[in-house]
PDB file of C-alpha atoms and ligand atoms in Angstrom:
ATOM      1  CA  MET A   1       4.031  24.129 -20.138  1.00 53.00           C
ATOM      2  CA  THR A   2       2.997  26.010 -16.999  1.00 54.00           C
ATOM      3  CA  THR A   3       5.344  25.465 -14.107  1.00 68.00           C
ATOM      4  CA  ASP A   4       5.196  28.934 -12.566  1.00 84.00           C
ATOM      5  CA  LEU A   5       2.485  28.122 -10.050  1.00 90.00           C
ATOM      6  CA  PRO A   6       2.644  29.433  -6.477  1.00 93.00           C
ATOM      7  CA  VAL A   7       3.724  27.106  -3.671  1.00 93.00           C
ATOM      8  CA  ALA A   8       1.024  26.383  -1.074  1.00 94.00           C
ATOM      9  CA  ASP A   9       1.784  27.045   2.617  1.00 93.00           C
ATOM     10  CA  ARG A  10      -0.380  24.178   3.696  1.00 93.00           C
ATOM     11  CA  TRP A  11      -1.782  21.437   1.483  1.00 95.00           C
ATOM     12  CA  PHE A  12      -4.897  20.338   3.350  1.00 96.00           C
ATOM     13  CA  LYS A  13      -7.776  22.437   4.592  1.00 96.00           C
ATOM     14  CA  ALA A  14      -9.412  21.084   7.759  1.00 95.00           C
ATOM     15  CA  LYS A  15     -13.014  21.728   8.808  1.00 96.00           C
ATOM     16  CA  PRO A  16     -14.912  20.270  11.800  1.00 97.00           C
ATOM     17  CA  ALA A  17     -17.808  18.060  10.680  1.00 98.00           C
ATOM     18  CA  GLY A  18     -19.352  17.258  14.091  1.00 97.00           C
ATOM     19  CA  LEU A  19     -19.121  14.298  16.519  1.00 97.00           C
ATOM     20  CA  GLY A  20     -15.310  14.324  16.553  1.00 96.00           C
ATOM     21  CA  VAL A  21     -15.086  14.135  12.766  1.00 98.00           C
ATOM     22  CA  THR A  22     -12.862  16.493  10.739  1.00 97.00           C
ATOM     23  CA  MET A  23     -13.072  16.919   6.970  1.00 98.00           C
ATOM     24  CA  LEU A  24      -9.795  17.474   5.146  1.00 97.00           C
ATOM     25  CA  THR A  25      -9.712  18.611   1.542  1.00 97.00           C
ATOM     26  CA  GLU A  26      -7.037  19.544  -1.006  1.00 97.00           C
ATOM     27  CA  PRO A  27      -8.087  23.026  -2.210  1.00 97.00           C
ATOM     28  CA  TYR A  28      -5.189  23.423  -4.665  1.00 96.00           C
ATOM     29  CA  VAL A  29      -6.086  20.275  -6.567  1.00 96.00           C
ATOM     30  CA  GLU A  30      -8.239  20.816  -9.683  1.00 94.00           C
ATOM     31  CA  PHE A  31     -11.863  20.194  -8.762  1.00 91.00           C
ATOM     32  CA  PHE A  32     -12.249  16.996 -10.784  1.00 90.00           C
ATOM     33  CA  PHE A  33      -9.526  15.269  -8.718  1.00 92.00           C
ATOM     34  CA  GLN A  34     -10.580  16.605  -5.322  1.00 95.00           C
ATOM     35  CA  SER A  35     -11.696  14.055  -2.755  1.00 96.00           C
ATOM     36  CA  ASN A  36     -12.417  14.060   0.961  1.00 98.00           C
ATOM     37  CA  VAL A  37     -10.250  12.726   3.768  1.00 98.00           C
ATOM     38  CA  TRP A  38     -12.007  12.131   7.088  1.00 98.00           C
ATOM     39  CA  HIS A  39     -10.372  12.072  10.502  1.00 97.00           C
ATOM     40  CA  VAL A  40     -12.310  10.575  13.424  1.00 97.00           C
ATOM     41  CA  ARG A  41     -11.135  11.036  16.979  1.00 95.00           C
ATOM     42  CA  GLY A  42     -11.296   7.915  19.142  1.00 96.00           C
ATOM     43  CA  ARG A  43     -10.398   7.215  22.740  1.00 95.00           C
ATOM     44  CA  ASP A  44      -7.730   4.579  22.073  1.00 96.00           C
ATOM     45  CA  ARG A  45      -6.983   5.275  18.452  1.00 95.00           C
ATOM     46  CA  ASP A  46      -8.025   7.541  15.627  1.00 96.00           C
ATOM     47  CA  LEU A  47      -9.503   6.622  12.283  1.00 98.00           C
ATOM     48  CA  VAL A  48      -8.697   8.123   8.890  1.00 98.00           C
ATOM     49  CA  VAL A  49     -11.166   7.358   6.092  1.00 98.00           C
ATOM     50  CA  ASP A  50      -9.589   7.741   2.631  1.00 98.00           C
ATOM     51  CA  THR A  51      -6.260   9.447   2.089  1.00 98.00           C
ATOM     52  CA  GLY A  52      -6.533  11.881  -0.837  1.00 97.00           C
ATOM     53  CA  ASN A  53      -4.326  12.108  -3.903  1.00 95.00           C
ATOM     54  CA  GLY A  54      -0.960  11.609  -2.214  1.00 94.00           C
ATOM     55  CA  ILE A  55       0.347  15.000  -3.380  1.00 94.00           C
ATOM     56  CA  GLY A  56       0.679  16.757  -0.013  1.00 92.00           C
ATOM     57  CA  ASP A  57       1.856  15.242   3.269  1.00 92.00           C
ATOM     58  CA  LEU A  58      -1.357  13.932   4.893  1.00 94.00           C
ATOM     59  CA  ARG A  59       0.485  11.995   7.590  1.00 93.00           C
ATOM     60  CA  GLY A  60       2.337  15.181   8.584  1.00 91.00           C
ATOM     61  CA  GLU A  61      -0.888  17.189   8.597  1.00 90.00           C
ATOM     62  CA  LEU A  62      -2.441  14.752  11.065  1.00 91.00           C
ATOM     63  CA  ARG A  63       0.612  14.523  13.318  1.00 87.00           C
ATOM     64  CA  PRO A  64      -0.771  16.908  15.978  1.00 82.00           C
ATOM     65  CA  PHE A  65      -3.620  14.396  16.516  1.00 76.00           C
ATOM     66  CA  THR A  66      -1.776  11.197  15.929  1.00 71.00           C
ATOM     67  CA  GLU A  67       1.194  11.840  18.181  1.00 77.00           C
ATOM     68  CA  ILE A  68      -1.244  11.178  21.006  1.00 83.00           C
ATOM     69  CA  ARG A  69      -2.971   8.067  19.662  1.00 91.00           C
ATOM     70  CA  PRO A  70      -2.260   5.428  17.051  1.00 94.00           C
ATOM     71  CA  VAL A  71      -4.203   5.822  13.821  1.00 96.00           C
ATOM     72  CA  VAL A  72      -5.825   3.308  11.522  1.00 97.00           C
ATOM     73  CA  ALA A  73      -6.259   4.395   7.896  1.00 98.00           C
ATOM     74  CA  VAL A  74      -9.083   2.781   5.920  1.00 98.00           C
ATOM     75  CA  VAL A  75      -9.678   3.349   2.205  1.00 98.00           C
ATOM     76  CA  THR A  76     -13.220   2.945   0.888  1.00 98.00           C
ATOM     77  CA  HIS A  77     -11.892   1.640  -2.463  1.00 98.00           C
ATOM     78  CA  GLY A  78      -8.743   1.567  -4.579  1.00 97.00           C
ATOM     79  CA  HIS A  79      -9.157   4.620  -6.837  1.00 96.00           C
ATOM     80  CA  PHE A  80      -6.076   6.855  -6.971  1.00 95.00           C
ATOM     81  CA  ASP A  81      -7.807   9.881  -5.431  1.00 96.00           C
ATOM     82  CA  HIS A  82      -8.621   7.896  -2.265  1.00 97.00           C
ATOM     83  CA  VAL A  83      -5.460   5.832  -1.691  1.00 98.00           C
ATOM     84  CA  GLY A  84      -2.762   8.434  -2.408  1.00 96.00           C
ATOM     85  CA  GLY A  85      -1.588   9.008   1.163  1.00 96.00           C
ATOM     86  CA  LEU A  86      -2.250   5.514   2.541  1.00 97.00           C
ATOM     87  CA  HIS A  87       1.371   4.348   2.319  1.00 97.00           C
ATOM     88  CA  ALA A  88       2.446   6.693   5.129  1.00 95.00           C
ATOM     89  CA  PHE A  89       0.218   5.097   7.805  1.00 96.00           C
ATOM     90  CA  ASP A  90       1.228   2.145   9.998  1.00 96.00           C
ATOM     91  CA  GLU A  91      -2.215   0.505   9.809  1.00 98.00           C
ATOM     92  CA  ARG A  92      -3.545   0.328   6.223  1.00 98.00           C
ATOM     93  CA  VAL A  93      -6.957  -1.223   5.665  1.00 98.00           C
ATOM     94  CA  CYS A  94      -9.064  -2.006   2.590  1.00 98.00           C
ATOM     95  CA  HIS A  95     -11.453  -4.679   1.305  1.00 98.00           C
ATOM     96  CA  ARG A  96      -9.659  -7.708  -0.100  1.00 97.00           C
ATOM     97  CA  LEU A  97     -11.051  -7.042  -3.599  1.00 98.00           C
ATOM     98  CA  GLU A  98      -9.342  -3.616  -3.645  1.00 98.00           C
ATOM     99  CA  ALA A  99      -5.884  -4.776  -2.532  1.00 98.00           C
ATOM    100  CA  ALA A 100      -4.583  -5.033  -6.118  1.00 98.00           C
ATOM    101  CA  ASP A 101      -5.554  -1.426  -6.955  1.00 97.00           C
ATOM    102  CA  VAL A 102      -4.268  -0.179  -3.600  1.00 98.00           C
ATOM    103  CA  GLY A 103      -0.975  -1.824  -4.467  1.00 98.00           C
ATOM    104  CA  ASP A 104      -0.874  -0.334  -7.957  1.00 97.00           C
ATOM    105  CA  PRO A 105      -2.873   2.913  -8.131  1.00 96.00           C
ATOM    106  CA  PHE A 106      -2.968   5.177 -11.189  1.00 94.00           C
ATOM    107  CA  PRO A 107      -0.030   7.588 -10.738  1.00 89.00           C
ATOM    108  CA  LEU A 108      -1.799  10.916 -11.282  1.00 91.00           C
ATOM    109  CA  PRO A 109       0.623  13.078 -13.313  1.00 93.00           C
ATOM    110  CA  ALA A 110       1.279  16.733 -12.454  1.00 93.00           C
ATOM    111  CA  PHE A 111       0.960  17.902 -16.070  1.00 93.00           C
ATOM    112  CA  ARG A 112      -1.634  17.339 -18.759  1.00 94.00           C
ATOM    113  CA  ALA A 113       1.211  16.529 -21.149  1.00 94.00           C
ATOM    114  CA  ASP A 114       1.737  13.331 -19.131  1.00 93.00           C
ATOM    115  CA  TYR A 115      -1.967  12.290 -18.969  1.00 95.00           C
ATOM    116  CA  PRO A 116      -2.764   9.058 -20.811  1.00 95.00           C
ATOM    117  CA  ASP A 117      -5.491   9.327 -23.502  1.00 96.00           C
ATOM    118  CA  TRP A 118      -8.055   7.306 -21.521  1.00 95.00           C
ATOM    119  CA  PHE A 119      -7.628   9.696 -18.607  1.00 94.00           C
ATOM    120  CA  GLU A 120      -8.363  12.797 -20.713  1.00 96.00           C
ATOM    121  CA  LEU A 121     -11.395  11.000 -22.112  1.00 94.00           C
ATOM    122  CA  GLU A 122     -12.674  10.146 -18.640  1.00 91.00           C
ATOM    123  CA  ILE A 123     -12.368  13.773 -17.489  1.00 92.00           C
ATOM    124  CA  ARG A 124     -14.347  14.927 -20.548  1.00 92.00           C
ATOM    125  CA  GLN A 125     -16.988  12.243 -20.051  1.00 88.00           C
ATOM    126  CA  TYR A 126     -17.656  13.713 -16.620  1.00 85.00           C
ATOM    127  CA  GLY A 127     -18.186  17.080 -18.331  1.00 88.00           C
ATOM    128  CA  TYR A 128     -14.974  18.781 -17.185  1.00 90.00           C
ATOM    129  CA  GLU A 129     -12.351  20.689 -19.172  1.00 93.00           C
ATOM    130  CA  VAL A 130      -8.971  18.972 -19.090  1.00 95.00           C
ATOM    131  CA  PRO A 131      -6.672  21.225 -17.020  1.00 95.00           C
ATOM    132  CA  GLU A 132      -3.071  21.978 -18.062  1.00 94.00           C
ATOM    133  CA  THR A 133      -1.858  21.158 -14.554  1.00 94.00           C
ATOM    134  CA  THR A 134      -3.409  18.860 -11.970  1.00 95.00           C
ATOM    135  CA  VAL A 135      -2.958  21.468  -9.239  1.00 95.00           C
ATOM    136  CA  ARG A 136      -3.257  25.251  -8.903  1.00 94.00           C
ATOM    137  CA  ALA A 137      -0.301  25.448  -6.522  1.00 94.00           C
ATOM    138  CA  TRP A 138       2.630  23.156  -5.863  1.00 92.00           C
ATOM    139  CA  PRO A 139       2.776  21.352  -2.537  1.00 92.00           C
ATOM    140  CA  PRO A 140       5.101  22.727   0.141  1.00 90.00           C
ATOM    141  CA  GLY A 141       8.510  21.082   0.112  1.00 81.00           C
ATOM    142  CA  GLY A 142       8.629  20.596  -3.657  1.00 76.00           C
ATOM    143  CA  PHE A 143       7.760  17.507  -5.661  1.00 75.00           C
ATOM    144  CA  ASP A 144       9.201  14.994  -8.061  1.00 75.00           C
ATOM    145  CA  ARG A 145       7.555  15.061 -11.498  1.00 73.00           C
ATOM    146  CA  GLY A 146       8.134  11.339 -11.899  1.00 71.00           C
ATOM    147  CA  ARG A 147       6.490  10.546  -8.553  1.00 73.00           C
ATOM    148  CA  PHE A 148       3.662  12.986  -8.051  1.00 83.00           C
ATOM    149  CA  GLY A 149       0.362  11.385  -7.028  1.00 84.00           C
ATOM    150  CA  ALA A 150      -0.708   8.148  -5.359  1.00 86.00           C
ATOM    151  CA  ARG A 151       1.991   5.711  -4.273  1.00 89.00           C
ATOM    152  CA  PRO A 152       1.500   1.966  -3.966  1.00 94.00           C
ATOM    153  CA  SER A 153       0.495   0.701  -0.525  1.00 97.00           C
ATOM    154  CA  THR A 154       0.469  -2.774   0.971  1.00 98.00           C
ATOM    155  CA  PRO A 155      -2.567  -3.248   3.223  1.00 98.00           C
ATOM    156  CA  THR A 156      -1.874  -4.494   6.747  1.00 98.00           C
ATOM    157  CA  ARG A 157      -5.469  -5.711   7.174  1.00 98.00           C
ATOM    158  CA  LEU A 158      -8.048  -6.838   4.632  1.00 98.00           C
ATOM    159  CA  VAL A 159     -11.667  -6.421   5.723  1.00 98.00           C
ATOM    160  CA  GLU A 160     -14.981  -7.986   4.737  1.00 98.00           C
ATOM    161  CA  GLU A 161     -18.653  -7.290   5.348  1.00 98.00           C
ATOM    162  CA  ALA A 162     -19.452  -6.920   9.102  1.00 98.00           C
ATOM    163  CA  ASP A 163     -15.838  -6.560  10.248  1.00 98.00           C
ATOM    164  CA  LEU A 164     -15.358  -3.919  12.931  1.00 98.00           C
ATOM    165  CA  ILE A 165     -12.970  -0.972  13.209  1.00 98.00           C
ATOM    166  CA  GLU A 166     -12.693  -0.302  16.937  1.00 98.00           C
ATOM    167  CA  LEU A 167     -11.533   3.040  18.311  1.00 98.00           C
ATOM    168  CA  GLY A 168     -12.159   2.293  22.005  1.00 97.00           C
ATOM    169  CA  ASP A 169     -15.231   4.448  22.615  1.00 97.00           C
ATOM    170  CA  ARG A 170     -16.531   4.174  19.056  1.00 98.00           C
ATOM    171  CA  VAL A 171     -16.942   1.331  16.652  1.00 98.00           C
ATOM    172  CA  PHE A 172     -17.446   1.349  12.895  1.00 99.00           C
ATOM    173  CA  GLU A 173     -18.894  -1.588  10.988  1.00 98.00           C
ATOM    174  CA  VAL A 174     -17.688  -2.437   7.500  1.00 98.00           C
ATOM    175  CA  LEU A 175     -20.494  -2.473   4.913  1.00 98.00           C
ATOM    176  CA  HIS A 176     -19.491  -4.161   1.677  1.00 98.00           C
ATOM    177  CA  LEU A 177     -21.065  -1.949  -1.031  1.00 98.00           C
ATOM    178  CA  PRO A 178     -20.085  -3.382  -4.428  1.00 97.00           C
ATOM    179  CA  GLY A 179     -20.961  -1.469  -7.594  1.00 96.00           C
ATOM    180  CA  HIS A 180     -18.731   1.579  -7.979  1.00 94.00           C
ATOM    181  CA  THR A 181     -15.903  -0.933  -7.603  1.00 96.00           C
ATOM    182  CA  ALA A 182     -16.139  -4.608  -6.589  1.00 97.00           C
ATOM    183  CA  GLY A 183     -14.637  -4.056  -3.147  1.00 98.00           C
ATOM    184  CA  SER A 184     -16.088  -0.648  -2.258  1.00 98.00           C
ATOM    185  CA  ILE A 185     -16.928  -0.348   1.422  1.00 98.00           C
ATOM    186  CA  GLY A 186     -18.776   2.039   3.696  1.00 98.00           C
ATOM    187  CA  LEU A 187     -18.140   2.519   7.409  1.00 98.00           C
ATOM    188  CA  TRP A 188     -21.228   2.670   9.586  1.00 98.00           C
ATOM    189  CA  GLU A 189     -21.439   3.846  13.208  1.00 98.00           C
ATOM    190  CA  GLU A 190     -24.768   2.579  14.469  1.00 98.00           C
ATOM    191  CA  ALA A 191     -24.621   4.527  17.755  1.00 98.00           C
ATOM    192  CA  THR A 192     -24.533   7.918  15.981  1.00 98.00           C
ATOM    193  CA  GLY A 193     -25.967   7.202  12.517  1.00 98.00           C
ATOM    194  CA  VAL A 194     -22.715   8.395  10.896  1.00 98.00           C
ATOM    195  CA  LEU A 195     -22.006   6.801   7.517  1.00 98.00           C
ATOM    196  CA  PHE A 196     -18.790   7.124   5.510  1.00 98.00           C
ATOM    197  CA  SER A 197     -20.022   6.244   2.042  1.00 97.00           C
ATOM    198  CA  GLY A 198     -16.917   6.544  -0.150  1.00 97.00           C
ATOM    199  CA  ASP A 199     -17.971   6.850  -3.802  1.00 95.00           C
ATOM    200  CA  THR A 200     -21.110   4.730  -3.448  1.00 95.00           C
ATOM    201  CA  VAL A 201     -23.141   7.858  -2.871  1.00 92.00           C
ATOM    202  CA  TYR A 202     -22.179  11.523  -2.994  1.00 89.00           C
ATOM    203  CA  VAL A 203     -23.659  14.770  -4.265  1.00 85.00           C
ATOM    204  CA  VAL A 204     -22.976  14.708  -7.994  1.00 75.00           C
ATOM    205  CA  ASP A 205     -24.972  14.163 -11.189  1.00 59.00           C
ATOM    206  CA  ALA A 206     -23.608  10.859 -12.483  1.00 64.00           C
ATOM    207  CA  LEU A 207     -21.452   8.294 -10.747  1.00 71.00           C
ATOM    208  CA  GLU A 208     -19.095   5.836 -12.360  1.00 77.00           C
ATOM    209  CA  VAL A 209     -20.479   2.319 -11.975  1.00 84.00           C
ATOM    210  CA  SER A 210     -18.617  -0.915 -12.707  1.00 88.00           C
ATOM    211  CA  ASP A 211     -21.541  -3.271 -11.903  1.00 92.00           C
ATOM    212  CA  LYS A 212     -25.079  -1.849 -12.212  1.00 93.00           C
ATOM    213  CA  GLU A 213     -26.909  -4.686 -10.498  1.00 95.00           C
ATOM    214  CA  ALA A 214     -24.566  -4.788  -7.523  1.00 96.00           C
ATOM    215  CA  PHE A 215     -24.632  -1.003  -7.318  1.00 95.00           C
ATOM    216  CA  ALA A 216     -28.439  -0.892  -7.189  1.00 95.00           C
ATOM    217  CA  GLY A 217     -28.364  -3.487  -4.393  1.00 96.00           C
ATOM    218  CA  SER A 218     -25.853  -1.426  -2.403  1.00 97.00           C
ATOM    219  CA  LEU A 219     -27.974   1.717  -2.794  1.00 96.00           C
ATOM    220  CA  ARG A 220     -31.156  -0.079  -1.673  1.00 97.00           C
ATOM    221  CA  ARG A 221     -29.307  -1.336   1.347  1.00 97.00           C
ATOM    222  CA  LEU A 222     -28.155   2.181   2.326  1.00 97.00           C
ATOM    223  CA  ARG A 223     -31.729   3.418   1.955  1.00 98.00           C
ATOM    224  CA  GLU A 224     -32.797   1.104   4.815  1.00 98.00           C
ATOM    225  CA  LEU A 225     -30.200   2.383   7.286  1.00 98.00           C
ATOM    226  CA  PRO A 226     -31.216   4.891  10.006  1.00 98.00           C
ATOM    227  CA  VAL A 227     -28.593   7.344   8.726  1.00 98.00           C
ATOM    228  CA  GLU A 228     -28.177  10.752  10.379  1.00 98.00           C
ATOM    229  CA  VAL A 229     -25.253  12.093   8.359  1.00 98.00           C
ATOM    230  CA  VAL A 230     -23.333  10.899   5.317  1.00 98.00           C
ATOM    231  CA  HIS A 231     -19.673  11.865   4.936  1.00 98.00           C
ATOM    232  CA  ALA A 232     -18.939  11.006   1.327  1.00 97.00           C
ATOM    233  CA  GLY A 233     -15.874  10.505  -0.823  1.00 97.00           C
ATOM    234  CA  HIS A 234     -16.419  13.815  -2.591  1.00 95.00           C
ATOM    235  CA  ASN A 235     -18.205  17.089  -1.935  1.00 95.00           C
ATOM    236  CA  ALA A 236     -20.351  18.133   1.020  1.00 96.00           C
ATOM    237  CA  SER A 237     -21.865  15.973   3.767  1.00 97.00           C
ATOM    238  CA  PHE A 238     -25.635  15.500   3.847  1.00 97.00           C
ATOM    239  CA  GLY A 239     -28.501  14.013   5.848  1.00 98.00           C
ATOM    240  CA  ARG A 240     -31.063  11.274   5.304  1.00 98.00           C
ATOM    241  CA  PRO A 241     -33.544  13.185   3.083  1.00 97.00           C
ATOM    242  CA  GLU A 242     -30.742  14.058   0.626  1.00 97.00           C
ATOM    243  CA  LEU A 243     -29.412  10.471   0.836  1.00 97.00           C
ATOM    244  CA  HIS A 244     -32.835   9.143  -0.160  1.00 97.00           C
ATOM    245  CA  ARG A 245     -33.165  11.698  -2.960  1.00 96.00           C
ATOM    246  CA  LEU A 246     -29.742  10.772  -4.367  1.00 95.00           C
ATOM    247  CA  ILE A 247     -30.421   7.045  -4.104  1.00 95.00           C
ATOM    248  CA  ASP A 248     -33.834   7.335  -5.773  1.00 95.00           C
ATOM    249  CA  SER A 249     -32.515   9.392  -8.677  1.00 92.00           C
ATOM    250  CA  GLU A 250     -29.568   7.026  -9.117  1.00 92.00           C
ATOM    251  CA  LEU A 251     -31.834   3.940  -9.070  1.00 93.00           C
ATOM    252  CA  ALA A 252     -34.037   5.603 -11.704  1.00 92.00           C
ATOM    253  CA  ARG A 253     -30.990   6.318 -13.861  1.00 89.00           C
ATOM    254  CA  LEU A 254     -29.746   2.724 -13.536  1.00 88.00           C
ATOM    255  CA  ASP A 255     -33.092   1.382 -14.806  1.00 82.00           C
ATOM    256  CA  THR A 256     -32.820   3.292 -18.083  1.00 57.00           C
TER     257      THR A 256
HETATM  258 ZN1  LIG B   1     -13.975   6.073  -6.970  1.00 57.05          ZN
HETATM  259 ZN1  LIG B   2     -13.683   9.168  -5.788  1.00 57.05          ZN
END
């Protein structure tokens, strides 16, 4: 078993994404498990969209911003790679249909030896090799093998379609986008055309879908929005032409 990995200086990599949005990623996590965390600066409070795998200290990473303003953390759905760091925030938001998963996320193990069979299978189904370790470096400050990835979180607010997340000078509307999971949500800022899409749409070949019909409906709905930029749950951000291309190819795949 490989344990002689280097220790990372800093767990998250931050990159400006325009309009007061910062993208945070976990570069030492194996690619299959990597997800995006988004920080949005507001006048009265900040917004965090999704919270990564819970391996490194996201709350600590954001402290320079959040010492100034309170922060509300919203998860787009309850998958382990999005809810991992949620527990450390004072305001924890998800759709009511995701509360059970947020409260009991899959505890991503550090070592392949501890992966359940279904998990190995899922990685292979996506076309990836199963890695021996989940990360390529250990997080700073050490870790506990028995408590590595996502921790359970209790939401402080459950949201529904059309609820608002207010930051003072900016406001995000909750879009209920069932399909990837029953309670998947997007956050939509009408004033700027910024959409946080979670796992409903991102640049990848094949998405995991729990309800095809609902998923197709959610995609058609996103196609009607005057979107300028999509900040997704995984991989790079993109504009409206790419959004339409992804939606059209996904709708075609769902029909087969
Ligand atoms: Zn997901
Ligand atoms: Zn995801």
